[in-house]
Amino acid sequence: MTSVLDVAPVVPVVVLDDAADAVPLARALVAGGLPAIEVTLRTPAALDAIRAIAEEVPGAVVGAGTVITSRAVADAAAAGARFLVSPGWTDALLDAMASSGVPFLPGVSTASEVVGLLERGVHEMKFFPAEASGGTPYLTSLAGPLPQARFCPTGGITRASAGSYLKLPNVGCVGGTWMLPPDAVATRDWHRVETLAREASALRPRKA
């Protein structure tokens, strides 16, 4: 994997309360064409879910999201996470992620945060919360003065709005949850998840 931004046009953002659902859900996403899967560290089941996907779903590129501490970096890497995503960054967190040997996407929402990461040699980042922070107009404005930065916008993005982000030259992929309806996950309707994933995987447009 050269870059998580180039694996697929959409990275599903997964919150799991039951680690037993991790493998069938991941298999459905991979079958639908979305192999990069971000499992957020928001529940006690998250690390077990990452471990299960890493061990049992060969086609998956599983990562850990909501990584906000050095301990979380170490735990996620030990569980088999192949990329790390944070909602924001500090120097200490950035140092921990950089030292992990695992690709990472630190979160930004301002131009100053982007410049700070560029100074540290980081060119790929998460734009969060995307919609609340200005959406596509804001990212379009950043592309001029900061063309070195590439983003995975996440936060409030829907099936309807994803395409407009993916057309931007500084966007590699988007993160979202629309292919994981809560009722489908609750009823373990993996066929529906696979169908929605397949629709999402077809979203990547040609760049201008």
XYZ file of N, CA, C and O in Angstrom:
832
model
N 0.844 -1.190 0.000
C 0.000 0.000 0.000
C 0.878 1.239 0.000
O 1.600 1.502 0.956
N 0.861 2.001 -1.102
C 1.646 3.225 -1.155
C 0.973 4.350 -0.385
O 1.632 5.168 0.236
N -0.352 4.398 -0.417
C -1.095 5.437 0.290
C -2.519 4.971 0.524
O -3.161 4.452 -0.388
N -3.015 5.194 1.729
C -4.401 4.835 2.014
C -5.357 5.674 1.179
O -6.481 5.252 0.876
N -4.903 6.858 0.740
C -5.760 7.728 -0.059
C -6.053 7.146 -1.433
O -7.000 7.576 -2.097
N -5.242 6.179 -1.849
C -5.389 5.635 -3.194
C -5.953 4.216 -3.236
O -6.038 3.613 -4.298
N -6.332 3.676 -2.096
C -6.845 2.301 -2.055
C -8.239 2.207 -2.665
O -8.532 1.299 -3.448
N -9.106 3.131 -2.311
C -10.490 3.132 -2.802
C -11.034 4.550 -2.672
O -10.520 5.337 -1.878
N -12.081 4.893 -3.423
C -12.603 6.257 -3.337
C -13.279 6.572 -2.008
O -13.368 7.734 -1.621
N -13.742 5.534 -1.319
C -14.458 5.734 -0.059
C -13.884 4.810 1.009
O -13.657 3.621 0.751
N -13.642 5.362 2.192
C -13.219 4.579 3.345
C -14.398 4.500 4.315
O -14.801 5.522 4.882
N -14.998 3.330 4.489
C -16.087 3.197 5.460
C -15.570 3.447 6.877
O -14.516 2.939 7.257
N -16.306 4.251 7.621
C -15.960 4.547 9.008
C -16.870 3.692 9.889
O -18.081 3.920 9.953
N -16.271 2.711 10.549
C -17.028 1.664 11.226
C -16.978 1.834 12.740
O -15.900 2.003 13.319
N -18.136 1.760 13.375
C -18.235 1.723 14.836
C -18.916 0.406 15.194
O -20.065 0.178 14.810
N -18.210 -0.468 15.906
C -18.748 -1.788 16.218
C -18.871 -1.990 17.730
O -17.918 -1.757 18.477
N -20.044 -2.428 18.139
C -20.252 -2.776 19.542
C -19.983 -4.251 19.805
O -19.768 -4.654 20.950
N -20.010 -5.058 18.750
C -19.799 -6.493 18.877
C -18.716 -6.923 17.896
O -18.899 -6.846 16.678
N -17.588 -7.375 18.420
C -16.475 -7.773 17.556
C -16.839 -8.951 16.664
O -16.194 -9.160 15.624
N -17.865 -9.708 17.031
C -18.281 -10.844 16.207
C -18.805 -10.396 14.849
O -18.846 -11.187 13.899
N -19.215 -9.142 14.735
C -19.723 -8.624 13.463
C -18.604 -8.151 12.545
O -18.842 -7.868 11.362
N -17.395 -8.057 13.056
C -16.309 -7.431 12.302
C -15.979 -8.168 11.015
O -15.877 -7.553 9.945
N -15.819 -9.469 11.087
C -15.393 -10.234 9.913
C -16.458 -10.256 8.820
O -16.158 -9.950 7.661
N -17.722 -10.604 9.120
C -18.705 -10.586 8.035
C -18.944 -9.204 7.453
O -19.162 -9.057 6.244
N -18.880 -8.171 8.303
C -19.038 -6.808 7.788
C -17.878 -6.461 6.859
O -18.077 -5.920 5.768
N -16.658 -6.774 7.282
C -15.487 -6.472 6.450
C -15.533 -7.241 5.141
O -15.181 -6.704 4.082
N -15.959 -8.484 5.189
C -16.057 -9.267 3.960
C -17.064 -8.654 2.991
O -16.837 -8.633 1.779
N -18.160 -8.127 3.531
C -19.162 -7.483 2.681
C -18.599 -6.221 2.040
O -18.812 -5.956 0.851
N -17.848 -5.434 2.812
C -17.262 -4.206 2.279
C -16.217 -4.517 1.213
O -16.174 -3.867 0.165
N -15.373 -5.510 1.467
C -14.347 -5.889 0.491
C -15.007 -6.410 -0.786
O -14.600 -6.058 -1.901
N -16.035 -7.235 -0.633
C -16.734 -7.768 -1.805
C -17.369 -6.648 -2.618
O -17.485 -6.748 -3.847
N -17.760 -5.566 -1.938
C -18.357 -4.430 -2.621
C -17.337 -3.461 -3.197
O -17.711 -2.451 -3.795
N -16.052 -3.736 -3.006
C -15.025 -2.883 -3.595
C -14.455 -1.819 -2.682
O -13.786 -0.896 -3.152
N -14.691 -1.953 -1.363
C -14.154 -0.976 -0.410
C -13.247 -1.691 0.589
O -13.645 -1.996 1.719
N -12.010 -1.975 0.215
C -11.126 -2.742 1.096
C -10.521 -1.959 2.255
O -10.150 -2.548 3.272
N -10.392 -0.637 2.124
C -9.834 0.175 3.212
C -10.944 0.457 4.221
O -11.930 1.121 3.907
N -10.787 -0.055 5.427
C -11.849 0.001 6.431
C -11.301 0.626 7.709
O -10.342 0.115 8.293
N -11.899 1.734 8.117
C -11.479 2.408 9.349
C -12.396 1.989 10.497
O -13.580 2.315 10.500
N -11.851 1.261 11.456
C -12.589 0.873 12.657
C -12.244 1.869 13.753
O -11.081 1.975 14.166
N -13.226 2.617 14.207
C -12.948 3.666 15.175
C -12.781 3.082 16.582
O -13.488 2.161 16.973
N -11.857 3.665 17.323
C -11.590 3.210 18.692
C -12.542 3.884 19.667
O -12.128 4.517 20.644
N -13.831 3.738 19.401
C -14.849 4.373 20.240
C -15.583 3.388 21.127
O -16.414 3.786 21.946
N -15.332 2.107 20.930
C -16.024 1.083 21.708
C -15.014 0.070 22.243
O -13.926 -0.091 21.678
N -15.379 -0.654 23.309
C -14.481 -1.679 23.842
C -14.188 -2.795 22.847
O -13.180 -3.498 22.983
N -15.040 -2.959 21.830
C -14.874 -4.049 20.874
C -13.908 -3.694 19.743
O -13.544 -4.577 18.948
N -13.472 -2.449 19.663
C -12.749 -1.980 18.480
C -11.453 -2.736 18.217
O -11.185 -3.172 17.097
N -10.612 -2.889 19.225
C -9.319 -3.543 18.995
C -9.493 -5.012 18.611
O -8.784 -5.522 17.735
N -10.448 -5.693 19.242
C -10.719 -7.083 18.865
C -11.245 -7.152 17.433
O -10.935 -8.095 16.693
N -12.035 -6.159 17.041
C -12.563 -6.119 15.674
C -11.429 -5.938 14.671
O -11.376 -6.609 13.635
N -10.513 -5.022 14.964
C -9.364 -4.806 14.081
C -8.538 -6.071 13.963
O -8.137 -6.486 12.868
N -8.296 -6.718 15.091
C -7.494 -7.944 15.094
C -8.152 -9.032 14.255
O -7.490 -9.722 13.460
N -9.459 -9.192 14.402
C -10.181 -10.225 13.664
C -10.145 -9.963 12.163
O -9.931 -10.882 11.362
N -10.361 -8.715 11.772
C -10.339 -8.380 10.343
C -8.944 -8.607 9.775
O -8.774 -9.165 8.687
N -7.922 -8.175 10.505
C -6.543 -8.334 10.035
C -6.187 -9.801 9.844
O -5.455 -10.159 8.916
N -6.707 -10.664 10.708
C -6.345 -12.080 10.663
C -7.206 -12.892 9.710
O -6.745 -13.891 9.151
N -8.478 -12.475 9.510
C -9.423 -13.350 8.818
C -9.964 -12.811 7.494
O -10.669 -13.529 6.789
N -9.642 -11.573 7.149
C -10.142 -11.006 5.889
C -8.938 -10.528 5.078
O -8.549 -9.363 5.149
N -8.327 -11.434 4.298
C -7.085 -11.105 3.598
C -7.196 -9.902 2.664
O -6.230 -9.169 2.482
N -8.350 -9.670 2.065
C -8.484 -8.565 1.128
C -8.674 -7.214 1.779
O -8.667 -6.189 1.094
N -8.839 -7.192 3.081
C -9.107 -5.937 3.779
C -7.820 -5.206 4.130
O -6.796 -5.812 4.447
N -7.881 -3.874 4.065
C -6.818 -3.007 4.578
C -7.433 -2.290 5.772
O -8.065 -1.246 5.645
N -7.304 -2.899 6.936
C -8.009 -2.393 8.113
C -7.156 -1.366 8.842
O -5.949 -1.530 9.001
N -7.798 -0.280 9.247
C -7.123 0.763 9.989
C -7.873 1.110 11.252
O -8.996 0.644 11.472
N -7.253 1.916 12.084
C -7.861 2.365 13.331
C -8.151 3.854 13.251
O -7.288 4.638 12.849
N -9.363 4.235 13.621
C -9.741 5.639 13.654
C -9.927 6.123 15.074
O -9.899 5.334 16.022
N -10.130 7.431 15.221
C -10.252 8.067 16.536
C -9.043 7.733 17.402
O -9.176 7.422 18.588
N -7.868 7.790 16.796
C -6.613 7.558 17.514
C -6.171 8.889 18.110
O -5.823 9.809 17.369
N -6.197 9.001 19.431
C -5.922 10.302 20.055
C -4.854 10.244 21.140
O -4.532 11.275 21.733
N -4.291 9.068 21.404
C -3.243 8.952 22.417
C -2.122 8.053 21.901
O -2.318 7.233 20.997
N -0.957 8.189 22.521
C 0.165 7.328 22.166
C -0.157 5.872 22.471
O 0.248 4.966 21.728
N -0.881 5.631 23.551
C -1.266 4.260 23.893
C -2.166 3.674 22.814
O -2.025 2.498 22.432
N -3.092 4.478 22.303
C -3.983 4.003 21.242
C -3.187 3.665 19.987
O -3.502 2.695 19.286
N -2.160 4.445 19.686
C -1.299 4.151 18.536
C -0.673 2.773 18.696
O -0.713 1.932 17.792
N -0.089 2.521 19.862
C 0.586 1.252 20.115
C -0.397 0.086 20.090
O -0.116 -0.967 19.503
N -1.556 0.265 20.716
C -2.549 -0.808 20.774
C -3.080 -1.144 19.377
O -3.266 -2.310 19.031
N -3.346 -0.109 18.581
C -3.889 -0.324 17.238
C -2.866 -1.037 16.352
O -3.202 -1.965 15.612
N -1.613 -0.605 16.436
C -0.567 -1.247 15.634
C -0.394 -2.705 16.044
O -0.243 -3.591 15.193
N -0.446 -2.967 17.334
C -0.298 -4.334 17.827
C -1.460 -5.218 17.387
O -1.296 -6.428 17.203
N -2.640 -4.619 17.234
C -3.823 -5.376 16.814
C -3.822 -5.681 15.328
O -4.653 -6.463 14.853
N -2.936 -5.046 14.574
C -2.852 -5.309 13.146
C -3.327 -4.194 12.251
O -3.482 -4.390 11.041
N -3.572 -3.007 12.819
C -4.016 -1.881 11.997
C -2.952 -1.532 10.964
O -1.772 -1.433 11.291
N -3.374 -1.317 9.728
C -2.445 -1.000 8.646
C -2.422 0.482 8.321
O -1.647 0.931 7.480
N -3.285 1.252 8.980
C -3.205 2.703 8.926
C -3.891 3.267 10.156
O -4.700 2.594 10.800
N -3.555 4.506 10.497
C -4.088 5.180 11.673
C -4.709 6.500 11.253
O -4.179 7.189 10.385
N -5.830 6.850 11.890
C -6.521 8.098 11.581
C -6.858 8.804 12.886
O -7.386 8.184 13.816
N -6.561 10.088 12.947
C -6.897 10.867 14.141
C -7.790 12.042 13.757
O -7.703 12.549 12.636
N -8.646 12.492 14.681
C -9.503 13.643 14.384
C -8.759 14.967 14.413
O -9.228 15.977 13.880
N -7.595 14.972 15.035
C -6.749 16.161 15.131
C -5.342 15.701 15.454
O -5.063 14.502 15.426
N -4.451 16.639 15.762
C -3.097 16.216 16.089
C -2.417 17.178 17.045
O -2.756 18.358 17.116
N -1.503 16.611 17.810
C -0.569 17.364 18.646
C 0.826 16.862 18.280
O 0.988 15.837 17.613
N 1.847 17.547 18.741
C 3.207 17.091 18.448
C 3.453 15.700 19.028
O 4.068 14.848 18.386
N 2.955 15.465 20.248
C 3.171 14.172 20.889
C 2.474 13.053 20.122
O 3.053 11.978 19.910
N 1.240 13.293 19.698
C 0.517 12.272 18.954
C 1.163 12.029 17.602
O 1.309 10.878 17.155
N 1.591 13.101 16.949
C 2.238 12.959 15.648
C 3.538 12.168 15.769
O 3.830 11.306 14.942
N 4.296 12.431 16.827
C 5.530 11.686 17.046
C 5.235 10.199 17.223
O 5.951 9.341 16.683
N 4.192 9.885 17.989
C 3.846 8.491 18.240
C 3.412 7.803 16.949
O 3.814 6.664 16.673
N 2.603 8.471 16.146
C 2.150 7.865 14.898
C 3.311 7.679 13.928
O 3.429 6.646 13.271
N 4.193 8.677 13.857
C 5.332 8.584 12.952
C 6.282 7.470 13.368
O 6.914 6.832 12.526
N 6.393 7.226 14.666
C 7.298 6.200 15.169
C 6.721 4.795 15.061
O 7.451 3.809 15.232
N 5.426 4.689 14.789
C 4.761 3.382 14.777
C 5.129 2.549 13.556
O 4.984 1.322 13.564
N 5.578 3.220 12.480
C 5.844 2.508 11.248
C 4.600 2.225 10.435
O 4.667 1.584 9.386
N 3.455 2.722 10.893
C 2.172 2.514 10.226
C 1.766 3.819 9.540
O 1.864 4.887 10.151
N 1.303 3.784 8.290
C 0.830 5.006 7.635
C -0.274 5.669 8.464
O -1.081 4.981 9.102
N -0.326 7.000 8.434
C -1.301 7.690 9.265
C -1.855 8.924 8.576
O -1.209 9.522 7.716
N -3.074 9.282 8.982
C -3.749 10.475 8.483
C -4.154 11.330 9.681
O -5.190 11.102 10.308
N -3.336 12.316 10.049
C -3.717 13.205 11.143
C -4.805 14.167 10.695
O -4.850 14.593 9.539
N -5.691 14.514 11.613
C -6.826 15.358 11.270
C -6.502 16.839 11.304
O -5.745 17.315 12.157
N -7.086 17.583 10.354
C -6.939 19.034 10.289
C -8.275 19.671 9.943
O -9.124 19.035 9.315
N -8.440 20.918 10.350
C -9.620 21.669 9.923
C -9.287 23.122 9.620
O -10.179 23.890 9.272
N -8.005 23.506 9.742
C -7.597 24.885 9.447
C -6.329 24.889 8.592
O -5.560 23.926 8.581
N -6.102 26.001 7.914
C -4.901 26.150 7.090
C -3.639 26.081 7.951
O -2.621 25.518 7.534
N -3.694 26.637 9.151
C -2.520 26.611 10.030
C -2.140 25.190 10.406
O -0.949 24.845 10.481
N -3.149 24.347 10.646
C -2.864 22.949 10.972
C -2.239 22.230 9.777
O -1.337 21.402 9.942
N -2.715 22.541 8.586
C -2.131 21.948 7.377
C -0.673 22.361 7.238
O 0.213 21.534 6.985
N -0.398 23.653 7.409
C 0.975 24.145 7.299
C 1.864 23.484 8.346
O 3.015 23.110 8.074
N 1.324 23.319 9.554
C 2.089 22.663 10.609
C 2.496 21.251 10.228
O 3.632 20.826 10.489
N 1.582 20.524 9.609
C 1.907 19.161 9.175
C 2.899 19.162 8.026
O 3.817 18.332 7.983
N 2.741 20.090 7.095
C 3.694 20.173 5.982
C 5.099 20.462 6.504
O 6.084 19.917 5.990
N 5.198 21.280 7.522
C 6.509 21.556 8.130
C 7.129 20.290 8.713
O 8.348 20.147 8.763
N 6.268 19.364 9.159
C 6.744 18.103 9.732
C 6.927 17.023 8.663
O 7.220 15.872 8.987
N 6.724 17.377 7.407
C 6.915 16.411 6.339
C 5.721 15.527 6.066
O 5.835 14.528 5.346
N 4.563 15.884 6.607
C 3.345 15.099 6.403
C 2.505 15.773 5.315
O 2.146 16.948 5.444
N 2.186 15.044 4.265
C 1.463 15.613 3.132
C 0.067 15.018 2.942
O -0.697 15.520 2.124
N -0.245 13.959 3.669
C -1.559 13.330 3.558
C -2.251 13.416 4.906
O -1.660 13.077 5.937
N -3.486 13.876 4.907
C -4.179 14.146 6.159
C -5.681 13.973 6.013
O -6.216 13.891 4.912
N -6.335 13.905 7.148
C -7.783 13.835 7.198
C -8.329 15.249 7.378
O -7.805 16.022 8.189
N -9.349 15.615 6.611
C -10.016 16.907 6.788
C -11.294 16.637 7.564
O -12.215 15.981 7.062
N -11.339 17.118 8.814
C -12.439 16.777 9.718
C -12.734 17.923 10.669
O -11.799 18.561 11.160
N -14.020 18.163 10.977
C -15.224 17.596 10.339
C -15.499 18.317 9.017
O -15.656 19.544 9.002
N -15.538 17.582 7.946
C -15.511 18.166 6.606
C -16.638 19.156 6.339
O -16.392 20.306 5.961
N -17.850 18.717 6.503
C -18.979 19.599 6.184
C -19.022 20.801 7.116
O -19.222 21.937 6.678
N -18.816 20.582 8.406
C -18.878 21.679 9.380
C -17.719 22.650 9.230
O -17.806 23.808 9.655
N -16.623 22.201 8.607
C -15.429 23.046 8.469
C -15.337 23.773 7.139
O -14.310 24.392 6.853
N -16.370 23.693 6.325
C -16.363 24.442 5.075
C -16.509 23.617 3.823
O -16.670 24.163 2.733
N -16.422 22.297 3.954
C -16.707 21.415 2.832
C -15.838 21.642 1.610
O -14.671 22.034 1.698
N -16.429 21.414 0.448
C -15.666 21.521 -0.802
C -15.169 22.937 -1.085
O -14.062 23.094 -1.619
N -15.921 24.005 -0.764
C -15.372 25.347 -1.004
C -14.080 25.599 -0.227
O -13.142 26.215 -0.747
N -14.020 25.105 0.999
C -12.817 25.313 1.804
C -11.633 24.545 1.222
O -10.524 25.088 1.095
N -11.849 23.288 0.850
C -10.761 22.500 0.269
C -10.301 23.079 -1.065
O -9.110 23.050 -1.390
N -11.239 23.616 -1.838
C -10.879 24.266 -3.092
C -9.980 25.466 -2.828
O -8.992 25.696 -3.545
N -10.284 26.214 -1.776
C -9.468 27.379 -1.420
C -8.074 26.970 -0.966
O -7.099 27.692 -1.223
N -7.948 25.819 -0.305
C -6.640 25.371 0.158
C -5.748 24.885 -0.985
O -4.516 24.927 -0.884
N -6.363 24.405 -2.068
C -5.592 23.800 -3.156
C -4.630 24.781 -3.808
O -3.555 24.390 -4.272
N -4.991 26.052 -3.848
C -4.132 27.045 -4.469
C -2.832 27.264 -3.717
O -1.745 27.017 -4.245
N -2.893 27.709 -2.456
C -1.661 27.987 -1.729
C -0.975 26.746 -1.162
O 0.207 26.795 -0.838
N -1.714 25.643 -1.017
C -1.150 24.452 -0.378
C -1.375 23.208 -1.245
O -1.999 22.232 -0.815
N -0.868 23.211 -2.469
C -1.125 22.083 -3.363
C -0.420 20.799 -2.936
O -0.748 19.725 -3.437
N 0.545 20.910 -2.008
C 1.273 19.722 -1.558
C 0.408 18.817 -0.688
O 0.718 17.639 -0.506
N -0.663 19.366 -0.112
C -1.476 18.614 0.837
C -2.581 17.829 0.118
O -3.244 18.359 -0.772
N -2.758 16.573 0.512
C -3.848 15.733 0.005
C -4.698 15.293 1.185
O -4.190 15.059 2.285
N -5.995 15.153 0.923
C -6.928 14.955 2.022
C -7.864 13.766 1.837
O -8.192 13.376 0.710
N -8.298 13.243 2.992
C -9.447 12.345 3.069
C -10.488 13.078 3.907
O -10.434 13.047 5.139
N -11.419 13.795 3.277
C -12.460 14.489 4.036
C -13.411 13.482 4.690
O -13.813 12.499 4.062
N -13.760 13.747 5.931
C -14.665 12.877 6.688
C -15.497 13.740 7.622
O -14.992 14.709 8.180
N -16.747 13.378 7.783
C -17.605 14.104 8.709
C -18.757 14.777 7.997
O -18.580 15.832 7.402
N -19.915 14.124 8.017
C -21.103 14.690 7.392
C -21.225 14.428 5.904
O -22.139 14.937 5.256
N -20.311 13.651 5.336
C -20.352 13.367 3.897
C -21.362 12.261 3.620
O -21.397 11.246 4.325
N -22.158 12.448 2.578
C -23.206 11.501 2.222
C -22.968 10.954 0.818
O -22.076 11.415 0.097
N -23.793 10.001 0.453
C -23.724 9.454 -0.913
C -23.900 10.574 -1.935
O -23.233 10.596 -2.974
N -24.779 11.529 -1.633
C -25.066 12.621 -2.566
C -23.910 13.616 -2.675
O -23.672 14.179 -3.740
N -23.185 13.832 -1.589
C -22.137 14.858 -1.603
C -20.744 14.303 -1.877
O -19.824 15.065 -2.191
N -20.560 13.002 -1.771
C -19.221 12.419 -1.908
C -18.586 12.744 -3.251
O -17.385 13.050 -3.333
N -19.361 12.692 -4.315
C -18.819 12.926 -5.649
C -18.197 14.293 -5.817
O -17.178 14.442 -6.507
N -18.789 15.303 -5.189
C -18.254 16.658 -5.331
C -16.893 16.781 -4.656
O -16.025 17.539 -5.107
N -16.678 16.045 -3.575
C -15.356 16.030 -2.930
C -14.335 15.308 -3.802
O -13.205 15.759 -3.977
N -14.745 14.163 -4.344
C -13.813 13.331 -5.103
C -13.350 13.982 -6.407
O -12.347 13.562 -6.982
N -14.057 14.997 -6.868
C -13.636 15.717 -8.070
C -12.480 16.677 -7.804
O -11.823 17.124 -8.738
N -12.237 16.995 -6.539
C -11.211 17.979 -6.210
C -9.815 17.386 -6.382
O -9.572 16.228 -6.028
N -8.874 18.164 -6.912
C -7.524 17.634 -7.163
C -6.756 17.285 -5.898
O -5.818 16.485 -5.951
N -7.129 17.872 -4.750
C -6.407 17.600 -3.509
C -7.115 16.589 -2.617
O -6.768 16.437 -1.439
N -8.090 15.887 -3.159
C -8.816 14.852 -2.405
C -8.514 13.485 -3.012
O -8.703 13.276 -4.214
N -8.031 12.576 -2.174
C -7.742 11.235 -2.647
C -8.899 10.277 -2.433
O -9.159 9.391 -3.249
N -9.593 10.441 -1.312
C -10.745 9.603 -0.985
C -11.572 10.343 0.046
O -11.164 11.407 0.534
N -12.734 9.813 0.368
C -13.568 10.383 1.427
C -13.895 9.294 2.436
O -13.884 8.102 2.107
N -14.191 9.698 3.655
C -14.653 8.763 4.669
C -16.135 8.966 4.901
O -16.630 10.090 4.838
N -16.850 7.873 5.149
C -18.284 7.997 5.366
C -18.886 6.768 6.002
O -18.230 5.736 6.180
N -20.158 6.891 6.334
C -20.878 5.804 7.011
C -22.151 5.395 6.288
O -22.845 4.497 6.748
N -22.465 6.064 5.158
C -23.768 5.825 4.552
C -23.938 4.399 4.028
O -25.059 3.935 3.843
N -22.840 3.710 3.781
C -22.942 2.319 3.314
C -23.111 1.342 4.486
O -23.167 0.128 4.287
N -23.210 1.890 5.690
C -23.378 1.087 6.897
C -24.596 1.560 7.684
O -24.470 2.026 8.824
N -25.795 1.453 7.116
C -26.989 1.894 7.841
C -27.114 1.145 9.162
O -26.911 -0.081 9.204
N -27.416 1.848 10.256
C -27.500 1.181 11.564
C -28.445 -0.022 11.570
O -28.157 -1.036 12.214
N -29.567 0.091 10.826
C -30.502 -1.033 10.840
C -29.930 -2.233 10.108
O -30.174 -3.385 10.494
N -29.137 -2.003 9.065
C -28.526 -3.112 8.335
C -27.485 -3.815 9.200
O -27.396 -5.048 9.212
N -26.693 -3.033 9.940
C -25.696 -3.626 10.823
C -26.380 -4.362 11.973
O -25.984 -5.477 12.345
N -27.436 -3.761 12.520
C -28.141 -4.383 13.655
C -28.758 -5.718 13.272
O -28.781 -6.664 14.071
N -29.271 -5.810 12.042
C -29.912 -7.050 11.596
C -28.943 -7.953 10.838
O -29.336 -8.993 10.319
N -27.689 -7.513 10.756
C -26.635 -8.274 10.055
C -27.023 -8.547 8.603
O -26.827 -9.650 8.088
N -27.524 -7.499 7.964
C -27.895 -7.587 6.554
C -26.661 -7.257 5.716
O -26.539 -6.175 5.147
N -25.744 -8.209 5.641
C -24.471 -7.968 4.966
C -24.640 -7.836 3.464
O -23.820 -7.172 2.807
N -25.675 -8.437 2.918
C -25.938 -8.281 1.480
C -26.237 -6.816 1.160
O -25.749 -6.273 0.155
N -27.015 -6.173 1.985
C -27.326 -4.751 1.777
C -26.065 -3.903 1.905
O -25.835 -2.979 1.106
N -25.237 -4.215 2.884
C -23.976 -3.494 3.056
C -23.105 -3.654 1.819
O -22.517 -2.688 1.315
N -23.027 -4.867 1.293
C -22.226 -5.106 0.094
C -22.762 -4.312 -1.095
O -21.989 -3.739 -1.866
N -24.080 -4.262 -1.243
C -24.678 -3.515 -2.350
C -24.358 -2.025 -2.247
O -23.977 -1.385 -3.242
N -24.479 -1.461 -1.045
C -24.188 -0.044 -0.846
C -22.695 0.240 -1.030
O -22.315 1.290 -1.546
N -21.856 -0.710 -0.615
C -20.417 -0.550 -0.812
C -20.073 -0.545 -2.291
O -19.228 0.238 -2.742
N -20.731 -1.404 -3.046
C -20.455 -1.463 -4.485
C -20.829 -0.139 -5.156
O -20.117 0.340 -6.047
N -21.935 0.455 -4.728
C -22.332 1.755 -5.269
C -21.300 2.819 -4.918
O -20.940 3.667 -5.747
N -20.807 2.772 -3.684
C -19.820 3.763 -3.237
C -18.496 3.585 -3.975
O -17.813 4.569 -4.295
N -18.132 2.353 -4.259
C -16.839 2.091 -4.909
C -16.804 2.601 -6.347
O -15.724 2.757 -6.930
N -17.982 2.859 -6.914
C -18.055 3.346 -8.301
C -18.040 4.874 -8.373
O -18.209 5.432 -9.459
N -17.804 5.534 -7.266
C -17.930 6.990 -7.233
C -16.715 7.738 -7.765
O -16.825 8.927 -8.057
N -15.555 7.102 -7.868
C -14.363 7.860 -8.221
C -14.478 8.437 -9.627
O -14.605 7.696 -10.603
N -14.435 9.756 -9.762
C -14.506 10.384 -11.090
C -13.125 10.579 -11.674
O -12.114 10.380 -10.998
N -13.088 10.965 -12.923
C -11.815 11.368 -13.525
C -11.469 12.768 -13.054
O -12.312 13.654 -13.065
N -10.215 12.936 -12.630
C -9.772 14.270 -12.227
C -9.586 15.150 -13.462
O -9.215 14.675 -14.534
N -9.864 16.448 -13.294
C -9.690 17.390 -14.397
C -8.214 17.542 -14.721
O -7.365 17.432 -13.850
